[in-house]
Structures are given as C-alpha cells and as structure tokens.
Amino acid sequence: MILKGNGVSPGIALGQVVLYEPITFDIDKEYCGANEKATEQERFDEALIKAHEELDQLINAAKSEEQAGIFSAHKEILDDDEILEMVAEGISEQSQTAQGAVRSVYTEFIALVEKAPNPLIANRADDFRDVRDRLLGVLQDKKSQDLSQIKSPCILAAKVLLPSETAALDHNNILGIITEEGGATSHTAIIANSFGIPAVVGAADCLRLLSEGVYIGLDALTGEIYIKPDAETEAFLLKKQEAFKERNRQSDLFLDKPNLLADGTPYEIGVNIGGIFTAETFKYSSFAGVFRTEFLYMESPCLPEEEEQYRAYCRVLKAAGKRPVTLRTMDIGGDKTLPYMKLQKEENPFLGLRALRLCFAKPELLYTQLRAALRSALHGNLRIMLPMAGSIEDIRMGRKMLNDVKAQLEEEGIPFGKAEFGIMIEIPSIAAVIDLAVREVDFASIGTNDLCQYLSATDRMNPTVADYYQTFSPAMMRTLHHVISVFNKEGKDISVCGEMAGDERGALLLCGLGLRKFSMEPNKIAKVKEILAGITTEKAKEIADKARNAATQEEVLMLLG
Ligand code: PEP
Ligand code: MG
C-alpha cells in the first residue's frame, strides 16, 4: 500500500514506524469563584516561572542554535505583554481558572495566526500551540512522551510535530519523519532539512493507516510512503537511496574546494537567511546575500520593538563573523500579512502596499527598523537593503529616511555603525532605469523570484498560472543581462539572492550573464559549486548569449541539456 504526501526534506529511509501521539489537555475546571481568583492568578504566575525554567533547561541542552532559537522564541511568547494581560483579565474579569484562561487566550491567538494566507505565518501557530501546551502541562502536572528518549533508529509518524518536539529529536536515531499536517516552511521541514532527515508532510490519515513497528519505505523525493514494501520495492528504494547518497557525496566534495570556475575565474557564494541560522549556516559562504527580516514581524504577536530587533540583528552578525550581512528591511504585504496590523483589504495585494511602500505609508515601521539595524552595525559588517524599490524616488526616499535616522541617533548620543546602502532589483521599472539607479546605491541584489513575477505578470503563488512563471524566459535573460552588465561596468557590487542563484542551471546562466556573486539556501551550495567548477567563463558566456537570443524558454532550457 502506498500513501502520498509532500516531500519537504529530500532523501529515502527504510525502517520501523514509531507513532507519536501527544497527550491532550482536557480542562477539568474552566471557571472559578470570586474568592479563588487570586489563587488562580498565583497558579498562573508560578506556571509561567516553571515554563521558563523548562525552556532554559532545553536551551542549555540544545544541540544546535536552531533548537536554542526555537526555545528562546517560546520564552518571548511566554512574556508577551498582550497575552499576559489577556490571561490576567480572563481570571479577574471572566472568572476563568488559570487553565481556562491559558487555553482560551492562546487558542484565540492560534486561530488568528492560522488564518493568515501566507504559510510562513500560519505555521507559526505551532509555536503558540507549543507554548500553550507547555503551560497547560505545568498546570496539570502532565508530560508528553519524551521524543529525545527514542534510542533506536526509526521513522517517526505524527499528526503534527510541534517545534519543541521536532527540536527534541535525537537526529541520529530518526531515519525519517512523516506528518499528517504541516507545509514546506514548517519547523519540521526546516529542522529535517538542516539535519538531512528525509521528511514527508501532509500525508493524510497516516496515523490511522500506519501501525506501531510496521516496516515502511519513505521516499521523500516523491512524497511516497510504501507500507510493508515487497522485496522488489525494497530493493528499488535501497538502490535509489544509495544513488541519492552517492550523488550528494559527490557534490559535497566541492564544498571545500575554492570558488573557481574551470578556467580559474573566482566567484563568491553567499547564503540566504531568515529566523533560523547557526554559525554553521555561514560555513561555506563569504557573505549573506539576503537576511529576510520578516520572520521577526511574523513570529511576534505584536510589532517587534527596537530592542528586540537590535538583539536579533546582533545575533545574526555574531554568527556571521566578519562576513557582510545584507539586512533586507521588512517585506510585509503581498501574501505576508500581520495578524496584529489591520490593513485595508486590497484587490491585488502583490501590486499593493507591499514592503517599501508599506514602510512609506507607515514610516515609523522603517524608522524603528533602521534604528535597530544601524545600532547593530557596530557589532559586525552590515549592509542595509530596501526591497521592492520601483523608482529613483523610492531609492531617494529610502536613503533620506536612513539619513534622518542617523541624524536622530547622533542627536540622542546613541552609538551606531556604518552600513552600505542598497536595493533589491525585483520590479521591472527599476531594471528599466538601472543606469540611473546604479548611481544612487552602493550595491544591489537581484530578486529573481519577484522579478519573474512582475516581468511576466504572473502571481508567483498561483498554481493555475504556474506555466506562465518562466524564470528562464528570454525576457528574464535580457533583463538580467542588462542589470548585471550596468553594475559590472560601474564597478558596483551586484549579486542574485532569488531562487535562480541556487538552481544549478540558473547559476550557470547567471554566470554566463556576468554574475560573480550567488546567494542561496545553504543546502544548495554544493551542487552550485559542482556545476560552476565544470564550466569556463567563455563557455558560460556562449550559452548565456544564445539564451538571450533564444525565442522561447524551451529553447533556453534546451541549451542547458
Ligand atoms: C526575490 O524576490 O527573489 C527574493 C529574494 O525575495 P523574496 O523571495 O523574499 O520575495
Ligand atoms: Mg522578493
């Protein structure tokens, strides 16, 4: 029998299933009498301290900064002022017990976050669920099965794995992960990827169809789960597993090689980062091409304050060491909405008040972020980059706001560091005037994901028009060539941080178009280095020239074999 889900961390695993069903927290007493309110508040305060202690222990025992980061974020949720106030009100005004108030307040937040159309935000609901269950566990003196105690190799199957549960796993004993729920951006996917554990999510009904100890084959390359595979299927999966491992071993050999094309031309590799990173994340890179700061806004139940942002930026700079970190100011709007920020509903959000435009409409957002960024610049090599700049006016307005913030900090006597100023090139209107834009900035990074969306007028999130979203179209080739050439001619720094840079064929074409700085997710580096090591400048240029002169995307792809 075969089950199907979505492979979110590649690889193949064969082994016995361990089913994980967390305990549920039924509340025996939801309301209390007037004379019990003070005691209930005390119980909550004590539970809060205990939950903090548990999280501190988990942070100390964490095996990676990723894990520690998840638990630190949970501590911040525990201390969220709005939640604390709502719990206190629930007890004092609605006569809820501590348990009743925790459940209703957190459940309200979870429902709000879950409704977000962007899966990145919706997935954060798991963090609130996790913290709620921790508090209820303390209040009821109950504990779920401890996943860190799994001591023999197995494939773990669960309805959903909360962040702390995923983080607790001993990755040496987890051959694979299957969940009924969760998406490509869930914590399960992120952590499974970082440990190289094959994972399939969205495998509907898997808990009913799998039983404890049953032997299965998990193919996370196709999303297929084979229950009790026959000898032929098992042999097929083992062969595929070996080929996958061998392919990765071959590519991984390139990780430690110098960044040189086949003719000795040097290039640079950067990493793209979001909320989860470790010093290891930067290992094979010389810069961070984009640090997406949205996660700070999306993970927080309210607008993150300057101090919180400052601390988060310092953490990244510390992990990056001397490498330049390109902090991209918030790219909220489009599909990324914030539950706590009421914005007018738009007919076409991707063409609406997104990123820089939202910051211009609510300047305090950008002022706070720039203050935190400039202060953090004292602790590393920071560059500030504006997303969705569409015109020279946008760039000048952004620079003016940056200068205003510097003047303000100076006036207040608050120390801050230097930061280069740049933009993302992802709107065709800025590409069309790139000869003018280049003079206004220190550097730029091309966001091929949005550039393709706006150049081809194709919603990047809409599967029904996916065929129109052509990253390798001749129109993309020409636009990219134009932008890269202008920056190269001016001697200004240009990189690509869109998905194209981490795609083997994309990197090869970009190299031929003149690009020498490629920024990507860390797990893409080995394969990109492998392909670049095998090509000369001349050959790459020859292919890219033909691609620019091709008539269709199909012709471009044919050039790449
Ligand atoms: C891009 O548009 O290519 C990019 C890197 O930004 P994001 O994917 O975050 O929109
Ligand atoms: Mg973008």
Coordinates of C-alpha atoms and ligand atoms in Angstrom, one line a residue:
M1 CA 0.0 0.0 0.0
I2 CA 1.3 3.5 -0.9
L3 CA 0.5 6.7 1.0
K4 CA 1.2 10.1 -0.5
G5 CA 2.3 13.4 1.0
N6 CA 4.7 16.2 0.1
G7 CA 8.4 15.6 0.4
V8 CA 9.9 18.6 2.1
S9 CA 13.3 17.3 3.0
P10 CA 14.9 15.0 0.4
G11 CA 16.1 11.5 0.8
I12 CA 14.9 8.0 1.3
A13 CA 14.5 6.0 4.5
L14 CA 13.6 2.4 5.3
G15 CA 12.7 1.4 8.8
Q16 CA 10.1 0.7 11.5
V17 CA 7.5 3.2 12.4
V18 CA 7.2 4.9 15.8
L19 CA 3.8 6.6 16.2
Y20 CA 3.7 9.8 18.2
E21 CA 0.5 10.9 19.8
P22 CA 0.9 13.8 22.2
I23 CA -1.4 13.8 25.3
T24 CA -4.3 16.1 25.2
F25 CA -5.0 18.6 27.9
D26 CA -8.7 18.3 28.9
I27 CA -9.6 21.0 31.4
D28 CA -11.5 19.8 34.4
K29 CA -12.4 23.2 35.8
E30 CA -12.8 26.2 33.5
Y31 CA -14.2 28.8 35.9
C32 CA -13.6 29.7 39.5
G33 CA -15.4 31.5 42.3
A34 CA -14.7 35.2 43.1
N35 CA -12.7 34.1 46.2
E36 CA -10.4 31.9 44.1
K37 CA -9.3 34.5 41.6
A38 CA -6.1 35.5 43.5
T39 CA -5.1 31.9 43.8
E40 CA -5.7 31.2 40.1
Q41 CA -3.5 34.2 39.2
E42 CA -0.8 32.9 41.5
R43 CA -1.0 29.5 39.9
F44 CA -0.6 31.1 36.6
D45 CA 2.4 33.2 37.7
E46 CA 4.1 30.0 39.2
A47 CA 3.4 28.1 35.9
L48 CA 5.0 30.9 34.0
I49 CA 8.2 30.6 36.1
K50 CA 8.2 26.9 35.7
A51 CA 7.7 27.0 32.0
H52 CA 10.6 29.5 31.7
E53 CA 12.7 27.1 33.7
E54 CA 11.8 24.2 31.4
L55 CA 12.7 26.3 28.4
D56 CA 16.0 27.4 29.9
Q57 CA 16.9 23.7 30.5
L58 CA 16.0 23.0 26.9
I59 CA 18.1 25.9 25.7
N60 CA 21.1 24.7 27.7
A61 CA 20.7 21.1 26.4
A62 CA 20.1 22.3 22.8
K63 CA 22.2 20.5 20.2
S64 CA 22.2 23.4 17.8
E65 CA 21.5 27.1 17.7
E66 CA 18.4 26.3 15.6
Q67 CA 17.0 24.4 18.5
A68 CA 18.0 27.0 21.1
G69 CA 16.5 29.7 18.8
I70 CA 13.1 27.9 18.8
F71 CA 13.0 27.7 22.6
S72 CA 14.2 31.4 23.0
A73 CA 11.3 32.4 20.8
H74 CA 9.0 30.4 23.1
K75 CA 10.3 32.4 26.1
E76 CA 9.4 35.6 24.3
I77 CA 5.9 34.3 23.6
L78 CA 5.5 33.5 27.3
D79 CA 6.5 37.0 28.2
D80 CA 4.3 38.7 25.6
D81 CA 2.6 41.6 27.3
E82 CA -0.7 41.3 25.4
I83 CA -1.1 37.7 26.2
L84 CA -0.2 38.2 29.9
E85 CA -2.7 41.0 30.1
M86 CA -5.4 38.9 28.4
V87 CA -4.8 35.9 30.8
A88 CA -5.0 38.3 33.8
E89 CA -8.2 39.7 32.5
G90 CA -9.7 36.3 31.9
I91 CA -9.0 35.4 35.5
S92 CA -10.1 38.7 37.1
E93 CA -13.0 39.7 34.9
Q94 CA -14.3 36.5 33.5
S95 CA -13.6 34.3 36.5
Q96 CA -11.6 31.8 34.4
T97 CA -9.3 29.4 36.1
A98 CA -5.6 29.7 35.1
Q99 CA -6.0 26.7 32.8
G100 CA -9.2 28.1 31.3
A101 CA -7.6 31.5 30.6
V102 CA -4.5 30.0 29.1
R103 CA -6.5 27.8 26.9
S104 CA -8.9 30.5 25.6
V105 CA -6.3 33.2 25.2
Y106 CA -3.8 31.1 23.3
T107 CA -6.5 29.4 21.3
E108 CA -7.7 32.8 20.2
F109 CA -4.1 33.7 19.1
I110 CA -3.7 30.4 17.3
A111 CA -6.9 30.9 15.3
L112 CA -5.8 34.4 14.3
V113 CA -2.4 33.3 13.1
E114 CA -3.7 30.2 11.4
K115 CA -6.0 32.3 9.2
A116 CA -3.0 34.1 7.6
P117 CA -2.9 33.3 3.9
N118 CA 0.9 33.0 4.0
P119 CA 2.0 29.6 5.1
L120 CA 5.1 31.1 6.8
I121 CA 2.9 33.0 9.2
A122 CA 0.3 30.3 9.5
N123 CA 3.0 27.8 10.5
R124 CA 3.9 30.0 13.5
A125 CA 0.6 28.9 15.1
D126 CA 2.5 25.8 16.1
D127 CA 4.7 27.9 18.3
F128 CA 1.7 29.3 20.2
R129 CA 0.3 25.8 20.4
D130 CA 3.5 24.6 21.8
V131 CA 3.7 27.3 24.5
R132 CA 0.1 26.8 25.4
D133 CA 0.6 23.0 25.9
R134 CA 3.7 23.7 27.9
L135 CA 1.8 25.9 30.3
L136 CA -1.2 23.5 30.5
G137 CA 1.3 20.7 31.1
V138 CA 2.8 22.5 34.0
L139 CA -0.6 23.5 35.4
Q140 CA -1.9 19.9 35.1
D141 CA 1.4 18.3 36.0
K142 CA 1.4 16.1 32.9
K143 CA 4.1 15.4 30.4
S144 CA 4.0 14.1 26.8
Q145 CA 6.1 11.2 25.6
D146 CA 9.7 12.4 25.6
L147 CA 10.9 12.2 22.0
S148 CA 14.5 12.6 23.0
Q149 CA 14.3 9.2 24.5
I150 CA 13.9 7.4 21.2
K151 CA 17.1 5.4 21.3
S152 CA 16.9 3.1 18.3
P153 CA 16.6 4.1 14.6
C154 CA 13.0 4.5 13.4
I155 CA 10.7 6.6 11.2
L156 CA 8.6 8.9 13.3
A157 CA 5.0 9.4 12.3
A158 CA 2.8 12.1 13.9
K159 CA -0.3 14.1 13.2
V160 CA 1.9 17.2 13.6
L161 CA 5.2 17.8 15.3
L162 CA 5.4 21.0 17.3
P163 CA 8.6 22.9 17.1
S164 CA 9.9 21.8 20.6
E165 CA 9.0 18.2 19.7
T166 CA 11.0 18.3 16.5
A167 CA 13.8 20.0 18.2
A168 CA 13.9 17.4 20.9
L169 CA 14.5 14.6 18.4
D170 CA 17.9 12.8 18.5
H171 CA 18.6 13.1 14.8
N172 CA 20.9 10.2 14.8
N173 CA 18.0 7.9 15.6
I174 CA 15.4 9.4 13.4
L175 CA 15.7 7.9 9.9
G176 CA 12.7 9.8 8.6
I177 CA 9.7 11.9 9.6
I178 CA 6.1 11.7 8.4
T179 CA 3.4 14.1 9.5
E180 CA -0.3 14.4 8.6
E181 CA -0.1 18.2 8.7
G182 CA 2.5 20.9 8.0
G183 CA 3.9 22.6 5.0
A184 CA 7.2 23.2 3.2
T185 CA 8.0 26.0 5.6
S186 CA 7.1 24.3 8.8
H187 CA 9.6 23.8 11.6
T188 CA 9.6 20.1 10.8
A189 CA 10.7 20.8 7.3
I190 CA 13.4 23.3 8.4
I191 CA 14.9 21.1 11.0
A192 CA 14.6 17.9 8.9
N193 CA 16.5 19.8 6.2
S194 CA 19.2 21.1 8.5
F195 CA 19.9 17.5 9.8
G196 CA 19.4 15.9 6.4
I197 CA 16.5 13.7 7.6
P198 CA 14.1 12.7 4.8
A199 CA 10.6 14.1 5.6
V200 CA 7.2 13.9 4.1
V201 CA 4.4 16.2 5.4
G202 CA 0.7 16.4 4.5
A203 CA 0.4 12.6 4.5
A204 CA -3.4 12.5 5.2
D205 CA -4.6 9.8 7.6
C206 CA -1.1 8.3 8.1
L207 CA -1.7 7.7 11.8
R208 CA -4.7 5.5 11.0
L209 CA -3.0 3.7 8.2
L210 CA 0.3 3.1 9.9
S211 CA 0.7 1.0 13.0
E212 CA 3.5 1.0 15.6
G213 CA 6.5 -1.0 14.5
V214 CA 5.4 -1.6 10.9
Y215 CA 8.2 -1.6 8.3
I216 CA 7.9 1.1 5.7
G217 CA 9.9 2.7 2.9
L218 CA 9.8 6.5 2.8
D219 CA 10.6 8.2 -0.4
A220 CA 10.8 11.9 0.3
L221 CA 11.9 12.6 -3.2
T222 CA 8.4 11.7 -4.5
G223 CA 6.5 12.0 -1.2
E224 CA 5.5 8.3 -1.3
I225 CA 5.3 6.0 1.7
Y226 CA 5.3 2.3 1.0
I227 CA 3.8 0.2 3.8
K228 CA 5.4 -3.2 4.1
P229 CA 7.1 -2.9 0.8
D230 CA 7.6 -6.2 -1.1
A231 CA 11.2 -7.4 -1.8
E232 CA 11.2 -5.8 -5.3
T233 CA 10.1 -2.3 -4.0
E234 CA 12.5 -2.6 -1.1
A235 CA 15.4 -3.3 -3.5
F236 CA 14.3 -0.4 -5.7
L237 CA 14.2 2.0 -2.7
L238 CA 17.6 0.8 -1.4
K239 CA 19.1 1.4 -4.8
K240 CA 17.6 4.8 -5.1
Q241 CA 18.7 5.7 -1.6
E242 CA 22.3 4.7 -2.4
A243 CA 22.2 6.7 -5.7
F244 CA 20.9 9.7 -3.8
K245 CA 23.6 9.5 -1.1
E246 CA 26.3 8.9 -3.7
R247 CA 25.1 12.0 -5.7
N248 CA 25.2 14.1 -2.5
R249 CA 28.6 12.7 -1.5
Q250 CA 30.0 13.7 -5.0
S251 CA 28.6 17.2 -4.8
D252 CA 29.7 17.6 -1.1
L253 CA 33.3 17.1 -2.3
F254 CA 33.0 20.5 -3.9
L255 CA 32.1 22.3 -0.7
D256 CA 35.7 22.6 0.5
K257 CA 37.1 23.5 -3.0
P258 CA 38.0 27.1 -3.8
N259 CA 35.2 29.1 -5.6
L260 CA 36.8 29.0 -9.0
L261 CA 35.3 28.4 -12.5
A262 CA 37.0 25.8 -14.6
D263 CA 39.3 28.5 -16.0
G264 CA 40.3 29.8 -12.6
T265 CA 37.9 32.8 -12.6
P266 CA 36.9 33.5 -9.0
Y267 CA 33.3 33.9 -7.8
E268 CA 31.6 34.2 -4.4
I269 CA 28.9 32.1 -2.6
G270 CA 26.5 33.8 -0.2
V271 CA 23.7 32.4 2.0
N272 CA 20.1 33.5 2.4
I273 CA 18.9 33.5 5.9
G274 CA 15.7 34.0 7.9
G275 CA 14.9 33.4 11.5
I276 CA 16.8 30.1 11.9
F277 CA 20.5 30.0 11.4
T278 CA 23.7 28.9 13.2
A279 CA 27.4 29.7 12.7
E280 CA 27.4 26.5 10.6
T281 CA 24.9 28.2 8.2
F282 CA 27.7 30.5 7.1
K283 CA 30.4 27.9 6.8
Y284 CA 30.8 27.8 3.0
S285 CA 29.9 31.4 2.3
S286 CA 31.6 34.7 2.2
F287 CA 28.5 36.9 2.7
A288 CA 24.8 36.7 3.5
G289 CA 23.1 37.9 0.3
V290 CA 19.7 38.5 2.0
F291 CA 18.7 38.4 5.6
R292 CA 14.9 38.3 5.4
T293 CA 13.8 40.2 8.5
E294 CA 10.1 39.5 8.0
F295 CA 10.2 36.5 10.4
L296 CA 10.7 38.9 13.3
Y297 CA 7.4 40.6 12.5
M298 CA 5.6 37.3 11.6
E299 CA 6.7 35.3 14.6
S300 CA 5.9 38.0 17.1
P301 CA 2.3 38.5 18.4
C302 CA 2.8 42.3 18.1
L303 CA 5.1 44.7 16.4
P304 CA 8.7 43.9 17.5
E305 CA 10.2 46.7 19.4
E306 CA 13.6 48.3 18.6
E307 CA 15.4 46.4 21.3
E308 CA 14.1 43.1 20.2
Q309 CA 15.1 43.8 16.6
Y310 CA 18.5 45.1 17.7
R311 CA 19.2 41.8 19.6
A312 CA 18.0 39.7 16.7
Y313 CA 20.3 41.6 14.3
C314 CA 23.3 41.4 16.7
R315 CA 22.7 37.6 16.9
V316 CA 23.0 37.3 13.1
L317 CA 26.1 39.5 12.9
K318 CA 27.7 37.5 15.6
A319 CA 27.0 34.2 13.8
A320 CA 28.3 35.6 10.5
G321 CA 31.6 36.8 12.0
K322 CA 33.3 39.2 9.6
R323 CA 31.1 38.4 6.6
P324 CA 28.9 41.1 5.2
V325 CA 25.3 40.6 6.2
T326 CA 22.7 42.1 3.9
L327 CA 19.8 43.1 6.1
R328 CA 16.7 43.5 4.0
T329 CA 14.2 45.8 5.6
M330 CA 10.7 44.3 6.2
D331 CA 9.0 42.8 3.2
I332 CA 5.5 42.6 4.6
G333 CA 2.4 42.9 2.4
G334 CA 1.6 40.8 -0.7
D335 CA 0.9 37.4 0.8
K336 CA 2.6 38.2 4.0
T337 CA 0.1 39.9 6.3
L338 CA 0.5 40.5 10.0
P339 CA -2.4 39.5 12.2
Y340 CA -1.9 42.4 14.5
M341 CA -1.7 45.1 11.8
K342 CA -5.0 46.0 10.3
L343 CA -4.5 47.0 6.7
Q344 CA -7.2 47.7 4.1
K345 CA -8.1 44.7 2.0
E346 CA -6.6 45.0 -1.4
E347 CA -7.8 43.5 -4.7
N348 CA -4.2 42.8 -5.8
P349 CA -2.0 42.7 -2.8
F350 CA 1.1 41.8 -4.7
L351 CA 0.6 45.1 -6.6
G352 CA -0.3 46.9 -3.5
L353 CA 1.1 48.3 -0.3
R354 CA 4.0 45.8 0.0
A355 CA 7.5 46.1 1.5
L356 CA 8.9 49.6 1.0
R357 CA 5.5 51.0 0.1
L358 CA 4.1 49.9 3.4
C359 CA 7.0 51.5 5.1
F360 CA 6.4 54.8 3.4
A361 CA 2.8 54.6 4.4
K362 CA 3.7 53.8 8.0
P363 CA 7.2 55.4 8.3
E364 CA 7.5 54.6 12.0
L365 CA 7.9 51.0 10.9
L366 CA 11.0 51.7 8.8
Y367 CA 12.4 54.3 11.3
T368 CA 12.3 51.7 14.1
Q369 CA 13.9 49.0 11.9
L370 CA 16.6 51.3 10.7
R371 CA 17.5 52.5 14.2
A372 CA 17.9 48.9 15.3
A373 CA 19.9 48.0 12.2
L374 CA 22.3 50.9 12.4
R375 CA 22.9 50.3 16.1
S376 CA 23.6 46.6 15.4
A377 CA 26.0 47.6 12.7
L378 CA 28.6 48.3 15.4
H379 CA 28.8 44.6 16.0
G380 CA 29.6 43.3 12.5
N381 CA 29.6 44.0 8.8
L382 CA 26.1 45.2 8.0
R383 CA 24.6 46.3 4.7
I384 CA 21.1 47.7 4.5
M385 CA 18.9 46.7 1.5
L386 CA 15.4 48.0 0.6
P387 CA 13.0 45.5 -1.0
M388 CA 10.7 46.4 -3.9
A389 CA 12.3 49.7 -4.9
G390 CA 10.4 50.7 -8.1
S391 CA 11.8 54.1 -8.9
I392 CA 14.6 56.6 -8.3
E393 CA 12.1 58.4 -6.0
D394 CA 11.8 55.2 -3.9
I395 CA 15.6 54.9 -3.5
R396 CA 16.0 58.6 -2.6
M397 CA 13.1 58.5 -0.1
G398 CA 14.7 55.3 1.5
R399 CA 18.1 57.0 1.7
K400 CA 16.6 60.1 3.2
M401 CA 14.9 58.1 5.9
L402 CA 18.2 56.3 6.6
N403 CA 19.9 59.7 6.9
D404 CA 17.2 61.0 9.2
V405 CA 17.7 58.0 11.5
K406 CA 21.4 58.6 11.6
A407 CA 20.9 62.3 12.5
Q408 CA 18.4 61.3 15.2
L409 CA 20.7 58.8 16.8
E410 CA 23.5 61.3 16.7
E411 CA 21.3 63.9 18.4
E412 CA 20.4 61.3 21.1
G413 CA 24.0 60.4 21.6
I414 CA 23.3 56.7 20.7
P415 CA 26.2 55.0 19.1
F416 CA 25.7 53.3 15.7
G417 CA 27.8 51.8 12.9
K418 CA 28.4 52.2 9.2
A419 CA 26.3 50.3 6.7
E420 CA 26.3 50.3 2.9
F421 CA 23.1 51.1 1.3
G422 CA 21.5 49.1 -1.5
I423 CA 18.3 47.9 -3.1
M424 CA 16.7 44.7 -4.4
I425 CA 16.1 44.6 -8.0
E426 CA 12.8 42.9 -8.4
I427 CA 10.5 45.3 -10.1
P428 CA 10.9 45.8 -13.9
S429 CA 10.5 49.6 -13.7
I430 CA 13.8 49.8 -11.7
A431 CA 15.6 47.5 -14.1
A432 CA 14.5 49.8 -17.0
V433 CA 16.3 52.7 -15.4
I434 CA 19.2 50.7 -13.9
D435 CA 21.8 53.1 -15.5
L436 CA 20.4 55.8 -13.2
A437 CA 19.6 53.6 -10.2
V438 CA 23.2 52.3 -10.1
R439 CA 24.5 55.8 -9.2
E440 CA 22.2 56.0 -6.2
V441 CA 23.3 52.9 -4.4
D442 CA 26.4 51.1 -3.0
F443 CA 25.2 47.7 -4.1
A444 CA 22.1 45.8 -5.4
S445 CA 20.8 42.2 -5.2
I446 CA 18.5 40.8 -7.8
G447 CA 15.4 39.1 -6.5
T448 CA 14.7 36.8 -9.4
N449 CA 11.6 35.4 -7.7
D450 CA 9.7 38.7 -7.8
L451 CA 11.4 39.9 -10.9
C452 CA 9.9 37.0 -12.8
Q453 CA 6.5 37.5 -11.2
Y454 CA 6.4 41.2 -12.2
L455 CA 8.1 40.9 -15.5
S456 CA 5.7 38.1 -16.7
A457 CA 2.6 39.5 -14.8
T458 CA 2.3 36.0 -13.1
D459 CA 1.3 35.6 -9.5
R460 CA 4.2 33.5 -8.1
M461 CA 1.8 31.9 -5.6
N462 CA -0.9 30.9 -8.0
P463 CA -0.5 27.3 -9.3
T464 CA -3.1 27.7 -12.1
V465 CA -0.7 30.1 -13.9
A466 CA 2.5 28.4 -13.0
D467 CA 3.3 27.7 -16.7
Y468 CA 3.5 31.4 -17.3
Y469 CA 6.0 31.9 -14.5
Q470 CA 9.1 31.4 -16.6
T471 CA 12.4 32.1 -14.8
F472 CA 14.3 31.0 -17.9
S473 CA 12.4 33.1 -20.4
P474 CA 14.5 35.1 -22.9
A475 CA 12.8 38.2 -21.3
M476 CA 14.4 37.3 -18.0
M477 CA 17.7 36.6 -19.6
R478 CA 17.8 40.0 -21.3
T479 CA 16.7 41.9 -18.2
L480 CA 19.2 40.1 -16.0
H481 CA 22.0 40.7 -18.5
H482 CA 21.1 44.4 -18.7
V483 CA 21.2 44.9 -14.9
I484 CA 24.3 42.8 -14.3
S485 CA 26.2 44.5 -17.1
V486 CA 25.4 48.0 -15.9
F487 CA 26.6 47.2 -12.4
N488 CA 29.7 45.4 -13.6
K489 CA 30.6 48.4 -15.8
E490 CA 30.1 50.8 -12.9
G491 CA 32.3 48.5 -10.8
K492 CA 29.5 48.2 -8.2
D493 CA 28.6 45.1 -6.2
I494 CA 25.8 43.0 -7.7
S495 CA 24.5 39.6 -6.6
V496 CA 21.5 37.4 -7.0
C497 CA 19.6 36.2 -4.0
G498 CA 16.5 34.8 -5.7
E499 CA 16.0 31.0 -6.1
M500 CA 17.7 31.1 -9.5
A501 CA 21.1 31.6 -7.9
G502 CA 20.7 28.3 -6.0
D503 CA 19.5 26.4 -9.0
E504 CA 22.2 24.6 -10.9
R505 CA 21.0 25.6 -14.4
G506 CA 20.1 29.1 -13.1
A507 CA 23.6 29.6 -11.6
L508 CA 25.3 28.5 -14.8
L509 CA 23.2 31.0 -16.9
L510 CA 23.7 33.8 -14.4
C511 CA 27.5 33.1 -14.5
G512 CA 27.3 33.5 -18.3
L513 CA 25.4 36.7 -18.0
G514 CA 28.3 38.1 -16.0
L515 CA 27.3 37.4 -12.4
R516 CA 30.0 36.5 -9.9
K517 CA 28.1 36.6 -6.6
F518 CA 25.5 33.9 -5.9
S519 CA 23.4 33.8 -2.7
M520 CA 21.3 30.8 -1.8
E521 CA 20.0 28.4 0.9
P522 CA 23.0 26.6 2.4
N523 CA 21.8 23.2 1.2
K524 CA 22.1 24.3 -2.4
I525 CA 25.8 25.3 -2.2
A526 CA 27.4 22.0 -3.0
K527 CA 25.5 21.4 -6.3
V528 CA 26.0 25.0 -7.5
K529 CA 29.8 24.8 -6.8
E530 CA 29.9 21.5 -8.6
I531 CA 28.3 23.0 -11.7
L532 CA 30.4 26.1 -11.7
A533 CA 33.6 24.2 -11.2
G534 CA 32.9 22.4 -14.5
I535 CA 32.4 25.5 -16.7
T536 CA 34.7 28.1 -18.2
T537 CA 33.8 31.8 -18.4
E538 CA 33.9 31.6 -22.1
K539 CA 31.6 28.5 -22.3
A540 CA 29.1 30.0 -19.8
K541 CA 29.0 33.3 -21.8
E542 CA 28.4 31.4 -25.0
I543 CA 25.4 29.6 -23.5
A544 CA 24.1 32.9 -22.0
D545 CA 24.5 34.8 -25.3
K546 CA 22.4 32.1 -27.0
A547 CA 19.9 32.2 -24.2
R548 CA 19.4 36.0 -24.7
N549 CA 18.8 35.5 -28.3
A550 CA 16.5 32.5 -27.9
A551 CA 12.8 32.9 -28.8
T552 CA 11.3 30.8 -26.0
Q553 CA 12.0 29.4 -22.6
E554 CA 12.0 25.9 -24.1
E555 CA 14.9 26.9 -26.4
V556 CA 16.8 28.3 -23.4
L557 CA 16.3 25.1 -21.4
M558 CA 17.5 23.1 -24.4
L559 CA 20.8 24.9 -24.3
L560 CA 21.3 23.6 -20.8
G561 CA 20.7 20.0 -21.8
Ligands
PEP1 C1 13.1 37.5 -4.6 O1 12.1 38.1 -4.9 O2 13.8 36.9 -5.5 C2 13.6 37.5 -3.2 C3 14.8 37.0 -2.9 O3 12.8 37.9 -2.3 P1 11.5 37.1 -1.7 O4 11.6 35.7 -2.2 O5 11.7 37.1 -0.2 O6 10.4 37.9 -2.2
MG2 MG 11.2 39.5 -3.4

